Coordinates of C-alpha atoms and ligand atoms in Angstrom, one line a residue:
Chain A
X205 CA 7.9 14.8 56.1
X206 CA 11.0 13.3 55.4
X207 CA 11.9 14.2 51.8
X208 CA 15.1 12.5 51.4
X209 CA 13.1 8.9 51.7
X210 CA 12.0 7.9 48.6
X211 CA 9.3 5.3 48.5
X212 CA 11.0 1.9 48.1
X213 CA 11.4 -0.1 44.8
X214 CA 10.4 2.5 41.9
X215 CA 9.7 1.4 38.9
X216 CA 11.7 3.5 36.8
X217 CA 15.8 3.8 37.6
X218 CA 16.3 6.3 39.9
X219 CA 18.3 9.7 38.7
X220 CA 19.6 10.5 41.7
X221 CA 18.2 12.8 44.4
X222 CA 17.5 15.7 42.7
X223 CA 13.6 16.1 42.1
X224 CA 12.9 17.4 38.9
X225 CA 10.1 16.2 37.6
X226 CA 6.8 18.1 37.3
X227 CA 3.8 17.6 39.5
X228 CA 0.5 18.9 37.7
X229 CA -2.7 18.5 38.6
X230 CA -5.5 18.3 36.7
X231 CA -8.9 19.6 38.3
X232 CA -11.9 21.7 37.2
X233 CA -14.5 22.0 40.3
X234 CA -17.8 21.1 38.0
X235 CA -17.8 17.3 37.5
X236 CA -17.9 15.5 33.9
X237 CA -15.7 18.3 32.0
X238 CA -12.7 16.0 31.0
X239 CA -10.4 16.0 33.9
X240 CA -9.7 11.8 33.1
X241 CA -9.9 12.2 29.7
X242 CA -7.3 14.9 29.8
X243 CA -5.0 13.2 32.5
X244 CA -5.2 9.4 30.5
X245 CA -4.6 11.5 27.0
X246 CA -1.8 13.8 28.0
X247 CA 0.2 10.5 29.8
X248 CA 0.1 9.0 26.8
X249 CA 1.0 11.9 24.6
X250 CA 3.9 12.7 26.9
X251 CA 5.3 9.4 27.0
X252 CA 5.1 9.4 22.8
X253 CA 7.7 12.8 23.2
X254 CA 9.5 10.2 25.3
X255 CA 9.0 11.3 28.5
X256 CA 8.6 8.9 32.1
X257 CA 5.0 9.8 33.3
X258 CA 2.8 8.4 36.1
X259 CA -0.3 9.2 36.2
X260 CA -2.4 8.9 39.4
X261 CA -5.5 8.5 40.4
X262 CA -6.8 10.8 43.0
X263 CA -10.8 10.3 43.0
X264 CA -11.1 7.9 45.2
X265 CA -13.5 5.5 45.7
X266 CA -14.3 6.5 42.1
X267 CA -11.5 4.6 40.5
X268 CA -11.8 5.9 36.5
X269 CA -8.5 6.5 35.4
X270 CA -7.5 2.7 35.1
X271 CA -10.7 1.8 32.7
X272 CA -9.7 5.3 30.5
X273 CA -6.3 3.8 30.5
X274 CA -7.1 0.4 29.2
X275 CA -5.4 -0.9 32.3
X276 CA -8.2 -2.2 34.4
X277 CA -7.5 -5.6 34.5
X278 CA -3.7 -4.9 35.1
X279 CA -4.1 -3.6 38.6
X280 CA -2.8 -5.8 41.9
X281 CA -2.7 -2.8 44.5
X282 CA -3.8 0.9 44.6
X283 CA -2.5 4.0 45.8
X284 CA -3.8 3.7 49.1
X285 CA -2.2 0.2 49.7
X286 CA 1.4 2.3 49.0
X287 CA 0.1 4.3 51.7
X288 CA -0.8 1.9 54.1
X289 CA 2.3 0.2 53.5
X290 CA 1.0 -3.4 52.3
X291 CA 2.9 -3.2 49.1
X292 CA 5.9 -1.0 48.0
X293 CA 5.1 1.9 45.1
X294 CA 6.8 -0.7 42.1
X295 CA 3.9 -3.5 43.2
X296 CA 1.1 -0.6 42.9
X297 CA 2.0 0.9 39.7
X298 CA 1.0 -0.5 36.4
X299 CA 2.8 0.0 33.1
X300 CA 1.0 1.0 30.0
X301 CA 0.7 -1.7 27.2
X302 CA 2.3 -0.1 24.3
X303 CA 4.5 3.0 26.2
X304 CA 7.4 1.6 28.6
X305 CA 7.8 4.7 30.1
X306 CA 4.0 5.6 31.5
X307 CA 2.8 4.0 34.3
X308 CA -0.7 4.5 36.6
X309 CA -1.0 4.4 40.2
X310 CA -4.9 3.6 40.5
X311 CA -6.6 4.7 43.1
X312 CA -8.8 2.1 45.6
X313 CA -12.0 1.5 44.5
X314 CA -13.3 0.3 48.2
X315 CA -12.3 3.3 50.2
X316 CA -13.4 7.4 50.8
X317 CA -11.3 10.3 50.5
X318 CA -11.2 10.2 53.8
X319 CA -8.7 7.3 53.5
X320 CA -5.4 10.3 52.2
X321 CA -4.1 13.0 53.7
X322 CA -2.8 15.9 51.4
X323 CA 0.5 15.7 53.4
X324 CA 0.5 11.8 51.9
X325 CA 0.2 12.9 48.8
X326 CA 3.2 15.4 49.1
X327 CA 5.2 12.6 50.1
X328 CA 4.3 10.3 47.1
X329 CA 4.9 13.4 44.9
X330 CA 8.4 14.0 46.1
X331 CA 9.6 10.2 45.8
X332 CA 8.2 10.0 42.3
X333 CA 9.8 13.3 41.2
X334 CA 13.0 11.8 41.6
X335 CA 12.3 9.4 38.9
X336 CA 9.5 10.9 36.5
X337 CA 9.8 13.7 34.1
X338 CA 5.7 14.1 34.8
X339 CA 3.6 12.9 37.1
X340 CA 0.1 13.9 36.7
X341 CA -2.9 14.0 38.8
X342 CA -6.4 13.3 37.8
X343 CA -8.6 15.3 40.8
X344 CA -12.1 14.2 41.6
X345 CA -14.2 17.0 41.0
X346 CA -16.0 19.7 43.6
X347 CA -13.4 21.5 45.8
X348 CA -13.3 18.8 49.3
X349 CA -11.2 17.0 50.6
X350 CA -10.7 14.7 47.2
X351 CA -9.8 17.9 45.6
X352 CA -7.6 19.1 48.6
X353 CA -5.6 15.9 48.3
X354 CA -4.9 16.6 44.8
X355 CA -3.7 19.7 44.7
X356 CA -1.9 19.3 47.7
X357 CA 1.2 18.4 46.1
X358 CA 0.9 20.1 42.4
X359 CA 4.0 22.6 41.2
X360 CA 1.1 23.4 38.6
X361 CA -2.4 23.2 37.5
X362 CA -4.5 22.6 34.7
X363 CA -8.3 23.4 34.9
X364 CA -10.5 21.7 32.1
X365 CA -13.3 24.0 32.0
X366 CA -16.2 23.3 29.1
X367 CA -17.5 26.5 27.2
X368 CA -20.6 26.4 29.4
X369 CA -21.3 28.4 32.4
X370 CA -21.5 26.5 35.4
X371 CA -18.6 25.0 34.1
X372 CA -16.6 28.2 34.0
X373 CA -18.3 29.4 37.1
X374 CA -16.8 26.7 39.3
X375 CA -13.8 26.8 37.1
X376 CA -12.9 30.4 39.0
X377 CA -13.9 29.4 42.2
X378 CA -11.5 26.5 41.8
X379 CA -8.6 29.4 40.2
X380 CA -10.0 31.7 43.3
X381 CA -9.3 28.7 46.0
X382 CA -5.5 27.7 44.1
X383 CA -4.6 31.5 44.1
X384 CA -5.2 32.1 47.9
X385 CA -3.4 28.9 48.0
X386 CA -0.3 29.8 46.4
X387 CA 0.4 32.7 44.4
X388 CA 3.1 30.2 42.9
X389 CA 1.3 28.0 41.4
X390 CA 1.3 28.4 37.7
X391 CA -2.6 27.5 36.3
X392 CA -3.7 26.5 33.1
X393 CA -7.2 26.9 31.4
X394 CA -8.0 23.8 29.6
X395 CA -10.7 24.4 27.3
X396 CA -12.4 21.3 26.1
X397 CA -15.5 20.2 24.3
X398 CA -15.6 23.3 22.1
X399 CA -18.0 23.5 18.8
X400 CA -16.6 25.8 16.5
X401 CA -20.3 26.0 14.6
X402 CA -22.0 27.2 17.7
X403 CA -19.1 29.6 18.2
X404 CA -19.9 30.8 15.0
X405 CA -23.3 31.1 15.5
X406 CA -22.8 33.3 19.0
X407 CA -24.3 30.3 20.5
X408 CA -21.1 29.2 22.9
X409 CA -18.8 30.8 24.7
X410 CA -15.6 31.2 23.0
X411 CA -12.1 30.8 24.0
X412 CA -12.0 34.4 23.9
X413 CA -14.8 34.7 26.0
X414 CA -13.5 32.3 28.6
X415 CA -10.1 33.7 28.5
X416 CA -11.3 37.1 28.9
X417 CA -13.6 36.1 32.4
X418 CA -11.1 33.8 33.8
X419 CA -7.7 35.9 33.4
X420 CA -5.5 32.9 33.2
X421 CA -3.4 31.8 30.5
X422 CA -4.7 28.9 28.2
X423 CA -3.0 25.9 26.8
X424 CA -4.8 23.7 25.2
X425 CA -8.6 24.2 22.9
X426 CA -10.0 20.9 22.8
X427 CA -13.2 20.4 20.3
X428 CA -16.1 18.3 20.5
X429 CA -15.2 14.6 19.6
X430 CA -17.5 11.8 19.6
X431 CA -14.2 9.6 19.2
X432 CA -13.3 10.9 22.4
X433 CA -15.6 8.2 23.8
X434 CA -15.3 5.4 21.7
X435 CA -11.3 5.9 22.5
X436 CA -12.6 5.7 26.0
X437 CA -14.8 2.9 25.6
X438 CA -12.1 0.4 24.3
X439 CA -9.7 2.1 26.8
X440 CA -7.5 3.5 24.1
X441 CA -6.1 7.0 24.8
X442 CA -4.1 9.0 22.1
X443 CA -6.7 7.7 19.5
X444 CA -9.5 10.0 19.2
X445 CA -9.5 11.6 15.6
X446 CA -9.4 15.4 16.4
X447 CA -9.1 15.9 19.7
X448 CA -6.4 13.9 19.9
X449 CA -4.4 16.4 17.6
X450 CA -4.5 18.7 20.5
X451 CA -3.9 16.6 23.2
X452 CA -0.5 16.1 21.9
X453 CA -0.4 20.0 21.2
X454 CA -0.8 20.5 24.9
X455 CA 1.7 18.2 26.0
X456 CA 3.8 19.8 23.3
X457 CA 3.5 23.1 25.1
X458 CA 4.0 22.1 28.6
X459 CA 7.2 21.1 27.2
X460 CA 7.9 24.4 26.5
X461 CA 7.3 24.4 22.4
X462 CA 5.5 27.3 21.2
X463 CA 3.2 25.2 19.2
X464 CA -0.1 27.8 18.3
X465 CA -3.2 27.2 18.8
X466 CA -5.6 26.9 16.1
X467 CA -8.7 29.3 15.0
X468 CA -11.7 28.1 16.5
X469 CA -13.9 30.6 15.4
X470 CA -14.1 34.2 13.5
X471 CA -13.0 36.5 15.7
X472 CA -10.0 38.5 14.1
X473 CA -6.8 39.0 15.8
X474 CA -8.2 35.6 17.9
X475 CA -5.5 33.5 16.8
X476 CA -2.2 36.2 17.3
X477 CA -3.7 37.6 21.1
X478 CA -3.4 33.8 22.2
X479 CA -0.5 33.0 21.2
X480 CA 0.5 36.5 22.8
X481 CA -0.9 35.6 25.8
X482 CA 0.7 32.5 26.3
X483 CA 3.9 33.4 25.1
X484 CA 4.0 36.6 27.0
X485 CA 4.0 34.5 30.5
X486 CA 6.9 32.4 31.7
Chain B
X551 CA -35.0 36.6 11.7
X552 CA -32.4 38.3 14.2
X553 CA -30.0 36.1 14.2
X554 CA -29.0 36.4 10.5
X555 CA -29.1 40.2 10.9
X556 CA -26.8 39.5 13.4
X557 CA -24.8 37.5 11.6
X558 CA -25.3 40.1 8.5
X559 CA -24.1 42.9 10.7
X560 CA -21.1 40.8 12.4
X561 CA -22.6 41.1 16.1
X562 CA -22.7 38.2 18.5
X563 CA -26.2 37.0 18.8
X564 CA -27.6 35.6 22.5
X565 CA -26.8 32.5 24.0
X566 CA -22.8 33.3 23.9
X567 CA -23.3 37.0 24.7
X568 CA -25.7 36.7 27.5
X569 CA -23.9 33.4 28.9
X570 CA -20.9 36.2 29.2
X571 CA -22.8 38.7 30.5
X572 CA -24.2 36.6 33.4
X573 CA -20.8 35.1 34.2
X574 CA -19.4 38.6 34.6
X575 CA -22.0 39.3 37.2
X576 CA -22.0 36.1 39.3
X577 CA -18.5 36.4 39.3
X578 CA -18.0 39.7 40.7
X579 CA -20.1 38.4 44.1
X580 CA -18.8 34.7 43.9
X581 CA -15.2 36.4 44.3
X582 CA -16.3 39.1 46.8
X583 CA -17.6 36.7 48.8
X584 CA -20.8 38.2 49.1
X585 CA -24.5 37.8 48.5
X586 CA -26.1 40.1 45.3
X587 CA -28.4 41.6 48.4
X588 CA -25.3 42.5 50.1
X589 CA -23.2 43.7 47.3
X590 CA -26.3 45.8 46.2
X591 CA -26.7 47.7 49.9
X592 CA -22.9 48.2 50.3
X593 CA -23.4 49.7 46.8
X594 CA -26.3 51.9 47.9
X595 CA -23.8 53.0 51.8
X596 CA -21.3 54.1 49.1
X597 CA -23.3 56.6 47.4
X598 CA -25.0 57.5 50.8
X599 CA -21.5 58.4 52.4
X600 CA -20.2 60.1 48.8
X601 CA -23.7 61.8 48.8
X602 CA -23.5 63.0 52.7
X603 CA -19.8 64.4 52.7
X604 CA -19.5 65.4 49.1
X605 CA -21.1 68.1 47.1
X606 CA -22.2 65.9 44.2
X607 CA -25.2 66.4 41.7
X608 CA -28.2 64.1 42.7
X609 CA -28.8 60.9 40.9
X610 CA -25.5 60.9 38.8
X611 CA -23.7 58.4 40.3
X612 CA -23.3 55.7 38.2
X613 CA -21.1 52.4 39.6
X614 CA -19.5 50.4 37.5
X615 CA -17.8 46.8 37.6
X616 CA -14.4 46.9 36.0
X617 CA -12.3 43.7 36.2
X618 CA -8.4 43.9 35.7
X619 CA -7.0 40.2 36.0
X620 CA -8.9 38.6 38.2
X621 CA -9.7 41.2 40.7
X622 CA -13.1 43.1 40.2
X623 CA -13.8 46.8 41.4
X624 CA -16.2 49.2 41.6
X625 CA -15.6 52.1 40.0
X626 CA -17.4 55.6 39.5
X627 CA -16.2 59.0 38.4
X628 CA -19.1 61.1 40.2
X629 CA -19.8 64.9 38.9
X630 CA -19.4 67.5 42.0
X631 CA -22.0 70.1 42.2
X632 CA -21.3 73.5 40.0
X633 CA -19.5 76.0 41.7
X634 CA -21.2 79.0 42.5
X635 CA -17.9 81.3 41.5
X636 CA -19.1 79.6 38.0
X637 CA -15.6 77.3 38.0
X638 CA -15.2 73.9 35.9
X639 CA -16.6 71.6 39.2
X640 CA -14.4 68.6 40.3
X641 CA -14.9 65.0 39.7
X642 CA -14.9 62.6 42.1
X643 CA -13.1 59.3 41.2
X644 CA -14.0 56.5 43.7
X645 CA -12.2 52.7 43.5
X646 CA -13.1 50.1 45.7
X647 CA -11.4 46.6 45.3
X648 CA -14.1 44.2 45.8
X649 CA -11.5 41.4 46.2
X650 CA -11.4 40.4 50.2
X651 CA -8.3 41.2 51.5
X652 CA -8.6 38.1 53.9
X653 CA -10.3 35.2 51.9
X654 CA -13.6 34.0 53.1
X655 CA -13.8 38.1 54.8
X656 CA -15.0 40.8 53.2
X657 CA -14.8 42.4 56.3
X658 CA -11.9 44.6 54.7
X659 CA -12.3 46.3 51.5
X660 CA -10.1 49.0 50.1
X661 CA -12.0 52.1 49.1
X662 CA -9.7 54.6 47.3
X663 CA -11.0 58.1 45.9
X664 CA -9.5 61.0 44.7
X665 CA -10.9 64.2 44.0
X666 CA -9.3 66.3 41.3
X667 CA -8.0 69.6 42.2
X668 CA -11.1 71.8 41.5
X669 CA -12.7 70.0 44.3
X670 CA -10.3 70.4 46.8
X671 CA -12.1 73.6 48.6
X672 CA -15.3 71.5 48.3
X673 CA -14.2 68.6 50.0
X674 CA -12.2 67.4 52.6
X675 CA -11.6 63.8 53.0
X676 CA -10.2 63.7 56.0
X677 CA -14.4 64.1 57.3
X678 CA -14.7 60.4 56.0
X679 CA -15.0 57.8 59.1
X680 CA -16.4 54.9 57.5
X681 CA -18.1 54.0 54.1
X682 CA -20.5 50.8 55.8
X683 CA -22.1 51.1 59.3
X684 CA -19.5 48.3 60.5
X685 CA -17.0 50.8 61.7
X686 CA -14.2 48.6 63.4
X687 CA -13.9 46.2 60.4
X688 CA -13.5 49.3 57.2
X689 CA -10.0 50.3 55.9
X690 CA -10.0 53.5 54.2
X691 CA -7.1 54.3 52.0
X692 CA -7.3 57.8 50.8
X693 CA -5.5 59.6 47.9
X694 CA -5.4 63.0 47.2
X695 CA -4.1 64.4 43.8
X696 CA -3.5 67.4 44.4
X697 CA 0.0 68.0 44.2
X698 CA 1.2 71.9 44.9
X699 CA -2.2 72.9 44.6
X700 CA -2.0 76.5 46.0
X701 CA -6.1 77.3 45.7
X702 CA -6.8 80.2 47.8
X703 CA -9.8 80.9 46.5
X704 CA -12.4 81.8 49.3
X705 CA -15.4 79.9 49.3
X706 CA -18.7 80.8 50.6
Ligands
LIG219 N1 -13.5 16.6 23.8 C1 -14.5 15.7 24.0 N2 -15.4 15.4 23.1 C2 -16.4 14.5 23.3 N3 -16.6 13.9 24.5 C3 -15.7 14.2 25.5 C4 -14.6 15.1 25.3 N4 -13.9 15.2 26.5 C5 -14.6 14.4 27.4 N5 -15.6 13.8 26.8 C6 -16.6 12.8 27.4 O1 -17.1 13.4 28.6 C7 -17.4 12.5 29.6 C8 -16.7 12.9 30.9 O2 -15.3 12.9 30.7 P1 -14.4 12.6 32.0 O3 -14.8 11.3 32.6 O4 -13.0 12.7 31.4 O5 -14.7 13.8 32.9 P2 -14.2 14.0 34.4 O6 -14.0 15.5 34.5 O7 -13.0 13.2 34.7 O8 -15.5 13.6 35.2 P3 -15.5 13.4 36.8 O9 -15.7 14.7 37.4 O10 -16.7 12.5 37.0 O11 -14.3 12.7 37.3 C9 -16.8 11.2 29.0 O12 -17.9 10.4 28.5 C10 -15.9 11.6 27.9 O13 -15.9 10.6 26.8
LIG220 MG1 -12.8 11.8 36.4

């Protein structure tokens, strides 16, 4: 792999050759928990803090992230076509309507997963770290070779688990496969979909619950919100009512701001052994 | 209705509690690697090594999952058998890590006991070959705790 090539023509000015931008991907194992939701929601939020994102779309052949996005009707060529070489990176990515500093790189629609190599995605990861702050990758779900590809190039993941078993089940078999992976890899829980009434009730599992069976540290509590999909619907990330709130506190934290997380359900002491437990880890 | 005495006396009702439960339990074989049938008969070889080479009393071995981060083990602190010079018997403290050394193998496991020092005439580790029948593939790691433990007591 020749790291000092960057792809040719980026978007975004250069900053010189030293990567620093963050490569996080964003995976779960069970399908259907929030993995595109999250990625679209959290580009958005990041570029509001005014950061340069990208977000890419991994699943392919199940191109998602684009519609999410709003930016369907924007795209000319796909990740695959960067990697093929019939266009340079700048022709494949598409800017965001209303932030100039978050772009998507969709993924083909007409190919398999078959079609990327997880050393192809290291590549891609390297050149755009030279000129984003983020760039984020939206994993198809199970643990193949979609999933492979993904995480191939990630400095850090976030798993989007839902407060439902199978859910978390696959959630530690995808922690179990990152770990044996890399030890280095820092991994998030994403906990999204919550219902603080059925919480209450002893009905779902709480963050407590998932924290305590998963051992990894947690940065973000998303709740149930049925705006969630109508955001999706007319492609309009960043504008769901409440869950929206804490996508921005998420990409608040992985900026490094202690923001805390609110009290989803009764439990005493709930609300001071999280922020413990994320504070407490670098 | 139980769920508002539940709620009355502050304790978490089913769905969440059981959904926890379960979880625990899947998890300890999804990260071992192994099948419940499997886990349950290396389980059962366990006790029938501890039961062959140590003097413990019958049925009182009780294993227990313990999780610290994300690695599970099986854990037990097993009576020894009165003494007959009518000494305070020994415990038996067995730990085996049920996280595979080599993922996708479970062919190593760490088992670790230690025997406190009353059991030290009782016992000798050293008489352990293997806790499974698949000798060439089990890594004992033995710890004794018995530091300057002078016990001349005769036995027998
Ligand atoms: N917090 C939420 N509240 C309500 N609905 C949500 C929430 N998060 C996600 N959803 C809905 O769940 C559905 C699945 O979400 P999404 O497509 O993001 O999942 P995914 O993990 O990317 O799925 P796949 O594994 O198929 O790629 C969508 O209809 C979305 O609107
Ligand atoms: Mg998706």
């Amino acid at each position: 792999m020749d790291k000092s090539k960057p792809y040719p023509g980026s978007p975004v000015e250069a900053r010189g050759q030293t990567a620093t931008g963050r490569v996080i991907t964003v995976t779960s194992g069970k399908g259907g928990v929030g993995k595109t939701t999250l990625t679209a929601n959290l580009g958005v939020a990041l570029a509001a803090l005014g950061k340069k994102v990208v977000t890419i779309d991994a699943d392919i052949g199940l191109r998602n992230l684009d519609i999410i996005m709003g930016l369907e009707n924007r795209i000319v060529y796909d990740l695959i076509d960067v990697i093929e070489g019939r266009c340079k990176l700048r022709q494949a990515m598409v800017k965001h309507k209303q932030y100039q500093s978050l772009y998507l790189l969709p993924a083909a629609q007409t190919r398999d997963k078959t079609a990327l190599k997880p050393v192809q995605m290291i590549r891609l990861a390297e050149a755009l770290k030279k000129e984003f702050d983020f760039i984020l990758i939206d994993s198809p779900a199970g643990i193949e070779r979609g999933f492979q590809n993904a995480i191939a190039a990630a400095d850090e993941v976030l798993i989007v688990t839902n407060p439902e078993i199978s859910s978390v089940r696959d959630a530690d078999r995808v922690i179990g496969i990152i770990e044996a992976k890399s030890k280095n890899i820092p991994a998030h829980l994403v906990l999204n979909r919550i219902k603080p009434e059925m919480i209450k009730r002893g009905e779902m599992l709480s963050a407590d619950d998932v924290m305590e069976i998963l051992a990894i540290k947690i940065i973000g509590i998303i709740p149930e919100d049925e705006t969630v999909l109508i955001a999706g619907n007319t492609g309009n990330p960043g504008t769901a009512a409440k869950a929206s709130i804490e996508f921005n506190n998420i990409a608040r934290r992985l900026n490094g701001e202690p923001i805390p997380f609110p009290s989803y359900d009764d439990h005493p002491g709930f609300f001071q052994r999280l922020i413990r437990m994320f504070n407490n880890n670098p | 209705m139980s769920s508002f005495m539940d709620r009355l006396m502050g304790r978490k009702p089913k769905a969440a509690k059981s959904a926890k439960d379960r979880l625990k339990v899947v998890l300890v074989t999804d990260r071992a690697h192994l099948s419940p049938e499997e886990l349950r008969s290396m389980q059962q070889e366990i006790v029938q090594v501890i039961q062959k080479y140590c003097r413990i009393t019958e049925g009182e071995v009780d294993l227990k999952y313990e999780q610290r981060d994300r690695d599970n083990f099986l854990v037990a602190d097993i009576p020894l058998k009165p003494r007959s010079d009518g000494e305070k018997p020994g415990m038996l403290h067995l730990q085996t890590s049920l996280t595979p050394i080599i993922e996708e193998d479970t062919s190593l496991l760490r088992i670790e006991y230690e025997v406190d020092e009353f059991a030290t005439r009782e016992f000798d580790p050293s008489t352990i070959q293997t806790p499974r029948p698949d000798e060439s593939s089990s890594e004992i790691t033995q710890k004794r705790e018995v530091p300057g433990n002078e016990d001349t007591r005769s036995s027998g």
